[in-house]
Short mmCIF file of C-alpha atoms in Angstrom, two decimals:
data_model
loop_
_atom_site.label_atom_id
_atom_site.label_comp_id
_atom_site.label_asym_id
_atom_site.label_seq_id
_atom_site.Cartn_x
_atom_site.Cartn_y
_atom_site.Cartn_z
CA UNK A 1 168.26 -35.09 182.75
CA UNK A 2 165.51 -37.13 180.77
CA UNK A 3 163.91 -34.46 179.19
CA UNK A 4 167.10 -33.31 177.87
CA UNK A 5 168.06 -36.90 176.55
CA UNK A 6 164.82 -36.60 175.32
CA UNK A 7 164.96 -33.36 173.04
CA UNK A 8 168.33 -34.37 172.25
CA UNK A 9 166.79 -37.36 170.39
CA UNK A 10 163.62 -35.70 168.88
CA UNK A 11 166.42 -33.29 167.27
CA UNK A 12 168.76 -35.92 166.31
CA UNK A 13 166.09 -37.74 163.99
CA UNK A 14 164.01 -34.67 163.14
CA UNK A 15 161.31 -36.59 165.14
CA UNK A 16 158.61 -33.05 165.65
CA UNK A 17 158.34 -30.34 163.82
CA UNK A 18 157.01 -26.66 164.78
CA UNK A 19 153.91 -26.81 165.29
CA UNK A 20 152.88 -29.91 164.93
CA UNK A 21 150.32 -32.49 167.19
CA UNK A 22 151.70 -35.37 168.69
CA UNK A 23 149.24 -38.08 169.49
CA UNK A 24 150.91 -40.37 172.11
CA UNK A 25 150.18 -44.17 172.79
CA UNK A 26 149.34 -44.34 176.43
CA UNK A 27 149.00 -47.74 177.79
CA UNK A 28 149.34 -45.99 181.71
CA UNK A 29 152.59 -48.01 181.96
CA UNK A 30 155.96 -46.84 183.16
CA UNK A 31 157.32 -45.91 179.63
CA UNK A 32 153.82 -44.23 177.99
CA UNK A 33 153.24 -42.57 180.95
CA UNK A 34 157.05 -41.15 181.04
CA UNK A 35 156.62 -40.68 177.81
CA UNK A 36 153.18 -38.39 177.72
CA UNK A 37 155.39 -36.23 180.44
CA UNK A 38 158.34 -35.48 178.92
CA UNK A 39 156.64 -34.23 175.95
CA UNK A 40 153.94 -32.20 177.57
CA UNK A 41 157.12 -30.93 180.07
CA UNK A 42 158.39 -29.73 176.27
CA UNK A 43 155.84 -28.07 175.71
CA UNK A 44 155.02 -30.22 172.49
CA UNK A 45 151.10 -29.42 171.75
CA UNK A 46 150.51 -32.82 172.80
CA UNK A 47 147.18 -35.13 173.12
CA UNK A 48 146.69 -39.08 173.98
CA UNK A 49 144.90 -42.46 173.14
CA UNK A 50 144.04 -45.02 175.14
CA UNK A 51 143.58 -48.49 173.29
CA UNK A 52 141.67 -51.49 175.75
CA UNK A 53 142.51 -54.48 173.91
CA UNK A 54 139.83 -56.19 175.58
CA UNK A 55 142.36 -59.28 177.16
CA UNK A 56 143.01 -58.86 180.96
CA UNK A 57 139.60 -58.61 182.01
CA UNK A 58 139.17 -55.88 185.19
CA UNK A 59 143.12 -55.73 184.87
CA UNK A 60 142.20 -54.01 181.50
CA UNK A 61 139.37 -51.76 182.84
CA UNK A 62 141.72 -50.57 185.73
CA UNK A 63 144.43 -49.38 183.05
CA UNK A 64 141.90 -47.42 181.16
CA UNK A 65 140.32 -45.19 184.36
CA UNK A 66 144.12 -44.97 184.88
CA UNK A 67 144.74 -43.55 181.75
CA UNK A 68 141.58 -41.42 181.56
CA UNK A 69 142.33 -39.92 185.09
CA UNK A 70 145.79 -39.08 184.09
CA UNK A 71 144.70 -37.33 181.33
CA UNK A 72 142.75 -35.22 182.95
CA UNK A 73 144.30 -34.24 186.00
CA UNK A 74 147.54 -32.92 183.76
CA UNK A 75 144.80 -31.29 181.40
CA UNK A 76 145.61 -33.17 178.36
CA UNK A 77 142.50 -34.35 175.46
CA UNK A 78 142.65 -38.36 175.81
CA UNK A 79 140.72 -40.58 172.94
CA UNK A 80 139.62 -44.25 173.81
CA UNK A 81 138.74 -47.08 171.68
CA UNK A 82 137.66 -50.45 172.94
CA UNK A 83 138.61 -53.51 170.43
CA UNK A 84 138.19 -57.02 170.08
CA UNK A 85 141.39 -58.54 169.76
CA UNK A 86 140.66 -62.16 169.99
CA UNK A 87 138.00 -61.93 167.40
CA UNK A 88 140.57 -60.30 165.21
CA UNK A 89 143.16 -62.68 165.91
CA UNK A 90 140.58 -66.30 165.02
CA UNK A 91 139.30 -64.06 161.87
CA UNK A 92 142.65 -63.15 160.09
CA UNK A 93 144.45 -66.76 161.72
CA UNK A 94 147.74 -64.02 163.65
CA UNK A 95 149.09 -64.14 167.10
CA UNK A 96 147.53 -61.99 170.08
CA UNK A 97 150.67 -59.64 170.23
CA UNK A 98 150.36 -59.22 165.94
CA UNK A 99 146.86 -58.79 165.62
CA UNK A 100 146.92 -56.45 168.66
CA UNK A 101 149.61 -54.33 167.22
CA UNK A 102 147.75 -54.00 163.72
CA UNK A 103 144.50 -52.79 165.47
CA UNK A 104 146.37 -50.39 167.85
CA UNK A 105 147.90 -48.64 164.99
CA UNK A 106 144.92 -48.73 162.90
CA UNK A 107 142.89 -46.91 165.80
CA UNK A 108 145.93 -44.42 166.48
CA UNK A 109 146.00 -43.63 162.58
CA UNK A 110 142.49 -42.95 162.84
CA UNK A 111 142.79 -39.33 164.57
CA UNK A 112 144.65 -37.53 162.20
CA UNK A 113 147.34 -36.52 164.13
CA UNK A 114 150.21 -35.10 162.78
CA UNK A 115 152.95 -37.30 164.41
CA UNK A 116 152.03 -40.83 166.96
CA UNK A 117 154.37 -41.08 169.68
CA UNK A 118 155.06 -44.57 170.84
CA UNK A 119 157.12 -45.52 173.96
CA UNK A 120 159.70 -47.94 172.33
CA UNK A 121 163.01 -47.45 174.73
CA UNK A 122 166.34 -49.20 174.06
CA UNK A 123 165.30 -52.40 176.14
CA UNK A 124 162.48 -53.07 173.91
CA UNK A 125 165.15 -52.96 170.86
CA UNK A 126 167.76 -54.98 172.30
CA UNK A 127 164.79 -57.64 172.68
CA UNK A 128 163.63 -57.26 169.15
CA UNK A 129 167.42 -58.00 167.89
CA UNK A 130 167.62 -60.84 170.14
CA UNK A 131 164.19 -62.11 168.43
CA UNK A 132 164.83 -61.46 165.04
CA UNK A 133 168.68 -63.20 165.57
CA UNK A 134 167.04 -66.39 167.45
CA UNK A 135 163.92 -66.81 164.80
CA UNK A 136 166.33 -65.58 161.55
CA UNK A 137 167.29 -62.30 160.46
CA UNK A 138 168.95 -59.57 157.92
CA UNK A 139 170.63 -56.82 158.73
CA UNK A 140 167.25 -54.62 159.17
CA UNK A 141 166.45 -57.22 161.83
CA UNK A 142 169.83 -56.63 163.71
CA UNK A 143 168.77 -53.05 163.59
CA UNK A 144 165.53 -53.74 165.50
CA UNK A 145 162.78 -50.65 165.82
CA UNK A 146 163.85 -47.59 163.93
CA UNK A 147 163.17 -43.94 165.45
CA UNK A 148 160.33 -43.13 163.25
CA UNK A 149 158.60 -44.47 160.44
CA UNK A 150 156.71 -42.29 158.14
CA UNK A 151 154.95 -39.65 161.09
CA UNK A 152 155.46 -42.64 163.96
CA UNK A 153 158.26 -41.71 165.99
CA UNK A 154 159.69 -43.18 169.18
CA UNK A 155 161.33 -40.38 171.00
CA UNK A 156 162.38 -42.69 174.23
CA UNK A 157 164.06 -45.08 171.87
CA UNK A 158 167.70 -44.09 173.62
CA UNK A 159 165.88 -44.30 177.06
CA UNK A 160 166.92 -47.58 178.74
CA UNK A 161 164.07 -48.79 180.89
CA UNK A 162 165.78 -48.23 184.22
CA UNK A 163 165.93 -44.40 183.39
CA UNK A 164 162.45 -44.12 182.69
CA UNK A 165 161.40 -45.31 186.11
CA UNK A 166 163.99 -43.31 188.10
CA UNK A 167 162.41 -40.14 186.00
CA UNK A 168 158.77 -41.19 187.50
CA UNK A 169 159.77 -41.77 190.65
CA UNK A 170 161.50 -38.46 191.10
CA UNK A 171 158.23 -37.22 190.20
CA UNK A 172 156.39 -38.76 192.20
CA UNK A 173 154.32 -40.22 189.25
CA UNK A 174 153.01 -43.75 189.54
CA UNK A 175 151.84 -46.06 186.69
CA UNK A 176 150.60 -49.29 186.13
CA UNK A 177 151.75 -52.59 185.57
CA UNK A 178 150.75 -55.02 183.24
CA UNK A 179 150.76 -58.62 184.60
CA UNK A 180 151.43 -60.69 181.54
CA UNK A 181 154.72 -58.45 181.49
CA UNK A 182 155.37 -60.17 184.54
CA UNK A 183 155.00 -64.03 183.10
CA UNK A 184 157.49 -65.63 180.71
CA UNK A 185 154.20 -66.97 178.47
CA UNK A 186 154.98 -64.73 175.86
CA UNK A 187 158.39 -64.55 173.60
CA UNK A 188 159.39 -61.33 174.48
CA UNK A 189 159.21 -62.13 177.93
CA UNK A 190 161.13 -65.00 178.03
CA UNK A 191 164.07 -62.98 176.30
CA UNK A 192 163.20 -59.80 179.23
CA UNK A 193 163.56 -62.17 181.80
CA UNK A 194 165.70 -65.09 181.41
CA UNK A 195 168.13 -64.15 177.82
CA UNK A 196 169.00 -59.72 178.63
CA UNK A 197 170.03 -60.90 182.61
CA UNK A 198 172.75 -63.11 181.25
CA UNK A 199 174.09 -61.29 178.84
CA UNK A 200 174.10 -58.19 181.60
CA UNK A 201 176.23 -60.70 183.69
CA UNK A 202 179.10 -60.72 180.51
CA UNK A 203 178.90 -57.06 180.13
CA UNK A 204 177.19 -55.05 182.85
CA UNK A 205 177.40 -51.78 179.93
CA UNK A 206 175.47 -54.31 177.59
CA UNK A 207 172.73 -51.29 176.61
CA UNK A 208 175.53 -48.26 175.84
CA UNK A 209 177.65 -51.13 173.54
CA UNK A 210 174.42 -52.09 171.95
CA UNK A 211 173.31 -48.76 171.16
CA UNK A 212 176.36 -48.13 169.55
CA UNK A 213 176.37 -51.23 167.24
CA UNK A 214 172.87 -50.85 166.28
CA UNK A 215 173.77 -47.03 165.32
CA UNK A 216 176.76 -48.33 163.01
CA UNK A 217 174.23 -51.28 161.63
CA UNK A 218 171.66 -48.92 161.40
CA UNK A 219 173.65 -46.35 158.71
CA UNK A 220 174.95 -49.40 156.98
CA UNK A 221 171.54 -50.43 156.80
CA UNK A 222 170.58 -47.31 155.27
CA UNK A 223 173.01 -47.20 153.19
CA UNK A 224 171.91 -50.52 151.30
CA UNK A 225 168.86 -49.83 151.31
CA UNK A 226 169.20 -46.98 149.30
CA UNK A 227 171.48 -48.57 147.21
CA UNK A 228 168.46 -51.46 146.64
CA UNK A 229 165.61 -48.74 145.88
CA UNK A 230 167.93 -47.30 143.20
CA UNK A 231 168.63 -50.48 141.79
CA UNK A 232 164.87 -51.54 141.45
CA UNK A 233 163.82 -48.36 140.01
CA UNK A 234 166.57 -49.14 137.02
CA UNK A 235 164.35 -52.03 136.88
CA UNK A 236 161.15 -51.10 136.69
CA UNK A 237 159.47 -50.69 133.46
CA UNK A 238 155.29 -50.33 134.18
CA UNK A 239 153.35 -51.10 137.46
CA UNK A 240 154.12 -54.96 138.27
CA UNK A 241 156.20 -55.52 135.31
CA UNK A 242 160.99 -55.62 135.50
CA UNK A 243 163.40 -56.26 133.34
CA UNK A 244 164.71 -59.08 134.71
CA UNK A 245 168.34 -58.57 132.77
CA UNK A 246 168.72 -55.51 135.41
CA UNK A 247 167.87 -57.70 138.27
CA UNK A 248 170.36 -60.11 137.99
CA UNK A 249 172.89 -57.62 137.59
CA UNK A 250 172.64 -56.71 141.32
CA UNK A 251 175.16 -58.84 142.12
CA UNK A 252 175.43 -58.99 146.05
CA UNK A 253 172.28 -56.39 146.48
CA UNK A 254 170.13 -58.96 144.82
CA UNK A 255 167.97 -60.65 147.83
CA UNK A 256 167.62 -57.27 148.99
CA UNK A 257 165.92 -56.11 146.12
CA UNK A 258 163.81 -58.80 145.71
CA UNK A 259 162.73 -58.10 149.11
CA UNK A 260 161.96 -54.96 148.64
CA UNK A 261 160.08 -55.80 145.36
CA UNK A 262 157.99 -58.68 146.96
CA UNK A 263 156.99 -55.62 149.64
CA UNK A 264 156.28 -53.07 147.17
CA UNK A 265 153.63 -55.12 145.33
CA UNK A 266 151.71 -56.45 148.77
CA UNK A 267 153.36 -59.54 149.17
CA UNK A 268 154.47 -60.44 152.37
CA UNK A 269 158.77 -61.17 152.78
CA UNK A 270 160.50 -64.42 153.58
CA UNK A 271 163.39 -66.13 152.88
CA UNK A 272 161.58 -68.80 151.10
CA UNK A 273 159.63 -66.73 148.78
CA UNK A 274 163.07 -64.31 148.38
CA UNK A 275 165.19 -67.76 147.45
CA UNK A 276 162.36 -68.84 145.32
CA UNK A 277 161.73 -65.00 143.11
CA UNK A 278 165.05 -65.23 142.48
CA UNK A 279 165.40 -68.52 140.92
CA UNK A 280 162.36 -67.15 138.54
CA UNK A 281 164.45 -64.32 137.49
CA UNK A 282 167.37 -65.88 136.72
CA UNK A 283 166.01 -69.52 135.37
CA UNK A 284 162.54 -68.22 133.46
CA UNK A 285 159.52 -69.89 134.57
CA UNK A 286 156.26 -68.96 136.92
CA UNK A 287 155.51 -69.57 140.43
CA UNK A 288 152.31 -68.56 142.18
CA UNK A 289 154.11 -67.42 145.40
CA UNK A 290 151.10 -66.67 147.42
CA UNK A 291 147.51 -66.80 147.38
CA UNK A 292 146.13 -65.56 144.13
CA UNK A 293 149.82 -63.83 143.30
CA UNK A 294 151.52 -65.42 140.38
CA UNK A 295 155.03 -64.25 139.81
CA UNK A 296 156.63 -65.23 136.20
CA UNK A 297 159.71 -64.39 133.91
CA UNK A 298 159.57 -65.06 130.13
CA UNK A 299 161.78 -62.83 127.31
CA UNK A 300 163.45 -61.16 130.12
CA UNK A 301 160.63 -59.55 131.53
CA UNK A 302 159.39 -60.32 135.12
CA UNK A 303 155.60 -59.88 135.45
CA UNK A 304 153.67 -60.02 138.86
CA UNK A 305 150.06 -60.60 138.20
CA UNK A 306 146.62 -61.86 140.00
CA UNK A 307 145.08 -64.94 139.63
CA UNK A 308 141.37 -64.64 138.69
CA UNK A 309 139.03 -63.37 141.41
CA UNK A 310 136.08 -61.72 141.94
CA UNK A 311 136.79 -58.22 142.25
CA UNK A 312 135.40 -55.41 144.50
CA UNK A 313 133.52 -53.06 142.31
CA UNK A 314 134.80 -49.66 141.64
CA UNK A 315 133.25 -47.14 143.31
CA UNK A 316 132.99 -42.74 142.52
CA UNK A 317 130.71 -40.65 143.99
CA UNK A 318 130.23 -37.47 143.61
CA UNK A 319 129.84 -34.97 146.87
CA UNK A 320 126.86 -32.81 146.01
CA UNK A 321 126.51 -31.15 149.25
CA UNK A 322 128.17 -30.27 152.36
CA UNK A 323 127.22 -30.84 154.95
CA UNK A 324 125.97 -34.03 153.74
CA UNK A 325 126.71 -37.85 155.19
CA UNK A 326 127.46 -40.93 151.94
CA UNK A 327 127.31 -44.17 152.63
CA UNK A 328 130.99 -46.21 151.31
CA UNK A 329 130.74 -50.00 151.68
CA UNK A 330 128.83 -49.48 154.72
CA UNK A 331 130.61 -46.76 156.28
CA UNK A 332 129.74 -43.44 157.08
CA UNK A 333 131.33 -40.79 155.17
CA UNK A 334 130.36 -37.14 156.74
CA UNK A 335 131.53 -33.76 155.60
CA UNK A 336 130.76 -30.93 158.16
CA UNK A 337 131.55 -27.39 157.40
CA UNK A 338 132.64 -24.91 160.09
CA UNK A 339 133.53 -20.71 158.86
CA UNK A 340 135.43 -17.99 160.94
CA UNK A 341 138.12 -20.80 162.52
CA UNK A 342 141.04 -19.40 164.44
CA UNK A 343 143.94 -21.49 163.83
CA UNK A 344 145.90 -23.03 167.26
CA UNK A 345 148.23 -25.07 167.29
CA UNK A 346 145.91 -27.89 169.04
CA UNK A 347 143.51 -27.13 166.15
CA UNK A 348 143.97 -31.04 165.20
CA UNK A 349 142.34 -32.08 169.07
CA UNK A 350 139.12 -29.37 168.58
CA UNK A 351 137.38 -31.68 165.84
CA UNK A 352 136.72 -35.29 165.56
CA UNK A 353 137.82 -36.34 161.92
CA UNK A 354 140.14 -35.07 159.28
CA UNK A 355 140.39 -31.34 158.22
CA UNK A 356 140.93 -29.03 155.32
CA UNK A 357 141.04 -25.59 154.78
CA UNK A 358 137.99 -25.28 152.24
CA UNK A 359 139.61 -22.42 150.34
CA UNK A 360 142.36 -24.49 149.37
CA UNK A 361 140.27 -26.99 147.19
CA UNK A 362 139.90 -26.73 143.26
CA UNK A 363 136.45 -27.67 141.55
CA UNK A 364 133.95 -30.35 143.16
CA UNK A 365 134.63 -33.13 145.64
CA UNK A 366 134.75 -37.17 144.55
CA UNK A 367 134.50 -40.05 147.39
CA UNK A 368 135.80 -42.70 145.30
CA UNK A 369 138.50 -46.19 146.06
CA UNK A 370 141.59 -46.24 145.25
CA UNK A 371 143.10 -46.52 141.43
CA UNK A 372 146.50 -47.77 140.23
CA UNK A 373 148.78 -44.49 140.50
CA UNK A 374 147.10 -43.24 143.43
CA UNK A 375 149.41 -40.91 145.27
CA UNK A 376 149.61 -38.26 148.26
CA UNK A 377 151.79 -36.29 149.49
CA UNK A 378 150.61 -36.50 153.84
CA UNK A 379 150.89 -33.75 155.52
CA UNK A 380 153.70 -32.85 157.43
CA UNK A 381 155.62 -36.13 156.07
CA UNK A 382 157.82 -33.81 153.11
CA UNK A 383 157.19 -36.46 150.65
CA UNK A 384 155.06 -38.25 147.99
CA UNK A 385 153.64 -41.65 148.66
CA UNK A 386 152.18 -44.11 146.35
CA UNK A 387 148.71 -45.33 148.21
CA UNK A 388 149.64 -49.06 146.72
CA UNK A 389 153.07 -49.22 148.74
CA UNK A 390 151.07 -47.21 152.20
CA UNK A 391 148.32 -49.93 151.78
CA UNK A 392 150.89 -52.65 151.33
CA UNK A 393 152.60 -51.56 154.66
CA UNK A 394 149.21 -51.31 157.10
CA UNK A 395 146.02 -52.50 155.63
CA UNK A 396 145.00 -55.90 154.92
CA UNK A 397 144.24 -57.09 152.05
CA UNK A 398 141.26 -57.71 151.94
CA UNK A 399 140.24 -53.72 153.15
CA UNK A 400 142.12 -52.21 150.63
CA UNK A 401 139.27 -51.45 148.26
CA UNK A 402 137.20 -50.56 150.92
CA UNK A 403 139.40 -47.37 152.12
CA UNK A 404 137.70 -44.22 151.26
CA UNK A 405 139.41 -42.01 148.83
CA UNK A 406 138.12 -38.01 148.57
CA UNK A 407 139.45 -36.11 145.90
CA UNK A 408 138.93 -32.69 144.17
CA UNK A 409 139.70 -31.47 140.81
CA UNK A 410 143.51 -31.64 141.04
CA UNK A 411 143.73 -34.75 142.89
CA UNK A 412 143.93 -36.85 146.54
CA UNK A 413 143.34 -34.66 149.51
CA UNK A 414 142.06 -36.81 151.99
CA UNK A 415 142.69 -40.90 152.40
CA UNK A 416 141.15 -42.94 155.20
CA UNK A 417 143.38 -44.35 157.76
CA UNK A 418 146.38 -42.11 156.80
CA UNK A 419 145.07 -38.01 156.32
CA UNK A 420 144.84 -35.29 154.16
CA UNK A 421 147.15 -34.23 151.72
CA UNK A 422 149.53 -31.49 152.23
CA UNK A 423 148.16 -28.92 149.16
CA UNK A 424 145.05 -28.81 151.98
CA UNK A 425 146.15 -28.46 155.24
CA UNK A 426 144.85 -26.29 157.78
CA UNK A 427 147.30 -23.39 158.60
CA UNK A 428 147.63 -19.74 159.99
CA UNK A 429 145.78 -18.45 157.27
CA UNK A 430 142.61 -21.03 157.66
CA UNK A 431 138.99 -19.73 158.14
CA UNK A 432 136.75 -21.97 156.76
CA UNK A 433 137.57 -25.94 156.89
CA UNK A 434 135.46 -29.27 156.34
CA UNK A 435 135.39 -32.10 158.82
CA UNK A 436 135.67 -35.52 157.70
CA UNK A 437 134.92 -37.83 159.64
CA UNK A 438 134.49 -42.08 158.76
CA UNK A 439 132.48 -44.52 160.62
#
């Protein structure tokens, strides 16, 4: 039964907690729609968002009323957002499908949900291997799309496609269909259409043998990872600045590291720039590797530093009232207070913005940027992030200044784009909070 399969993989990879909202992707297609009813048929407390990128014309309107009347006839809170993709796309010089993607997650991230269910199945990862094998790969390629990642999870990612639509169909549910699915225009659909039916001709169990490699890749995968973080930290003397000694000593693990290096300080990976930092770490010398980044190695220390730029100001504010609204790089920044709350577990879909239990915060309130050290520790995630390797991950560059920061006394509770910190969550015990909510 789906919704077994289904449970069976949310427990697998610790995918929901009790308690927790799950804000699903719906794009009124087979799997987002299968999706959105397996969870709510889980009882999972359970809300969705509709993104119109803006790029099939009535095709796109169509999908949305879909979407909206969905929503409402199962009794479920839907957000929408309306973006321009192709003005995104000519600004920042990235494909349709990449500059989609980036806005799509940054409007998802936006709610404040606790987890963001997307309808990745097994089809869609067998495609991303073949991708990543046909354009150049590692071994995190070979893998393809991973469960979750940080509080994105993919709960169909076991679900082959053909199982999704026999589950709709035996309940009578209908969806729509995008048409540029339907074209081989795109990559993706080229390997959908014309690569996954040959290789179903050689082995007509192709998706239960891949899902078995990737798992063994996947825990290797893991494994060296792991293995690469440790490594780096025995590296790592102050923020941008390894001994490059314990670099070259590696051995095999050493592109890997680099890799994850070049990531960890904004800079993005390629086998070029990996060959390249390496050669600087061994051999000595400087190399600006991208943009305004210079990369050097001199006495054994590797340094990555900035060219000179003009820099965006730092900005702290202090919050002298609530409720009050502050203007932040010319965004709204409004704090609302609401007293005698009774905590639900669909507390998250009652309020548009972020939210804190009030009585949880020590001494005033600071909107400020972000500062080197910046951490939080998101809700619901069990672990402390750095807001450098976060920003490196999902904002662009040249926003990361520009992401409001509220603090108290003892440090980060709230962080544009991402939530609020876990010292402040709302919980059983909640009866006054503060919206925040950015425009």
């Amino acid at each position: 039964m789906m919704t077994d399969k289904v449970s069976e993989t949310i427990r697998r990879y610790d995918l929901i907690s009790e308690g927790e909202s799950v804000l699903v992707g719906l794009s009124g297609g087979a799997d987002s729609v299968c999706l959105l009813l397996c969870l709510k048929d889980l009882g999972y407390d359970v809300s969705a968002f509709h993104v119109n990128h803006n790029l099939r014309g009535d095709e796109s309107i169509r999908d949305k009323n879909f979407c909206i009347a969905l929503c409402e006839r199962l009794g479920i809170k839907i957000y929408t957002a309306d973006i321009d993709v192709t003005g995104y796309c000519e600004k920042n010089h990235v494909s349709v499908e990449e500059g989609a993607r980036e806005l799509r997650y940054k409007e998802l991230m936006s709610i404040g949900a606790d987890k963001i269910a997307t309808a990745h199945n097994i089809n869609d990862c067998l495609e991303t291997t073949v991708f990543n094998l046909a354009r150049g790969t590692g071994l995190k390629g070979l893998c393809s799309i991973p469960p979750k990642r940080d509080n994105i999870i993919r709960p169909l990612i076991e679900c082959t496609r053909e199982e999704i639509e026999g589950y709709l169909a035996e309940k009578g549910q209908d969806f729509v269909t995008d048409s540029t699915n339907l074209e081989d225009e795109y990559t993706r659909n080229k390997i959908r259409h014309k690569v996954i039916p040959v290789l179903m001709e050689i082995n007509s169990s192709l998706y239960s043998s891949y899902s078995a490699t990737r798992a063994h890749l996947t825990d290797d995968e893991l494994y060296l990872d792991s293995c690469a973080e440790e490594k780096l930290s025995q590296a790592y003397i102050t923020d941008k600045t390894y001994d490059a000694k314990a670099l070259r000593q590696c051995g095999l693990l050493t592109p890997r590291v680099v890799a994850k290096l070049l990531a960890q300080n904004g800079i993005s990976v390629s086998a070029l720039r990996i060959n390249n930092t390496s050669d600087i770490i061994k051999n000595g010398g400087k190399l600006n590797i991208c943009g305004d980044i210079l990369i050097s190695c001199d006495k054994g220390v590797l340094k990555i530093s900035s060219l000179a730029k003009e820099e965006t100001p730092k900005v702290e504010m202090p919050v002298s009232a609530v409720p009050g609204v502050y203007d932040f790089f010319g965004k709204s920044v409004s704090l609302e207070r609401r007293d005698d709350i009774v905590f639900s577990k669909g507390i998250h879909r009652e309020y548009n913005g972020y939210i804190i239990d009030k009585d949880k915060l020590c001494g005033g309130l600071t909107l400020r940027n972000r500062r080197n050290g910046d951490k939080i520790a998101l809700a619901g995630r069990g672990f402390t992030s750095r807001l450098k390797v976060l920003f490196n991950e999902s904002v662009p560059k040249e926003e990361r200044e520009r992401v409001a920061v509220l603090c108290d006394d003892e440090g980060i509770i709230c962080v544009e784009g991402f939530g609020v910190d876990e010292r402040v969550k709302v919980d059983e015990n909640t009866r006054s909070i503060i919206i925040i909510a950015i425009s």
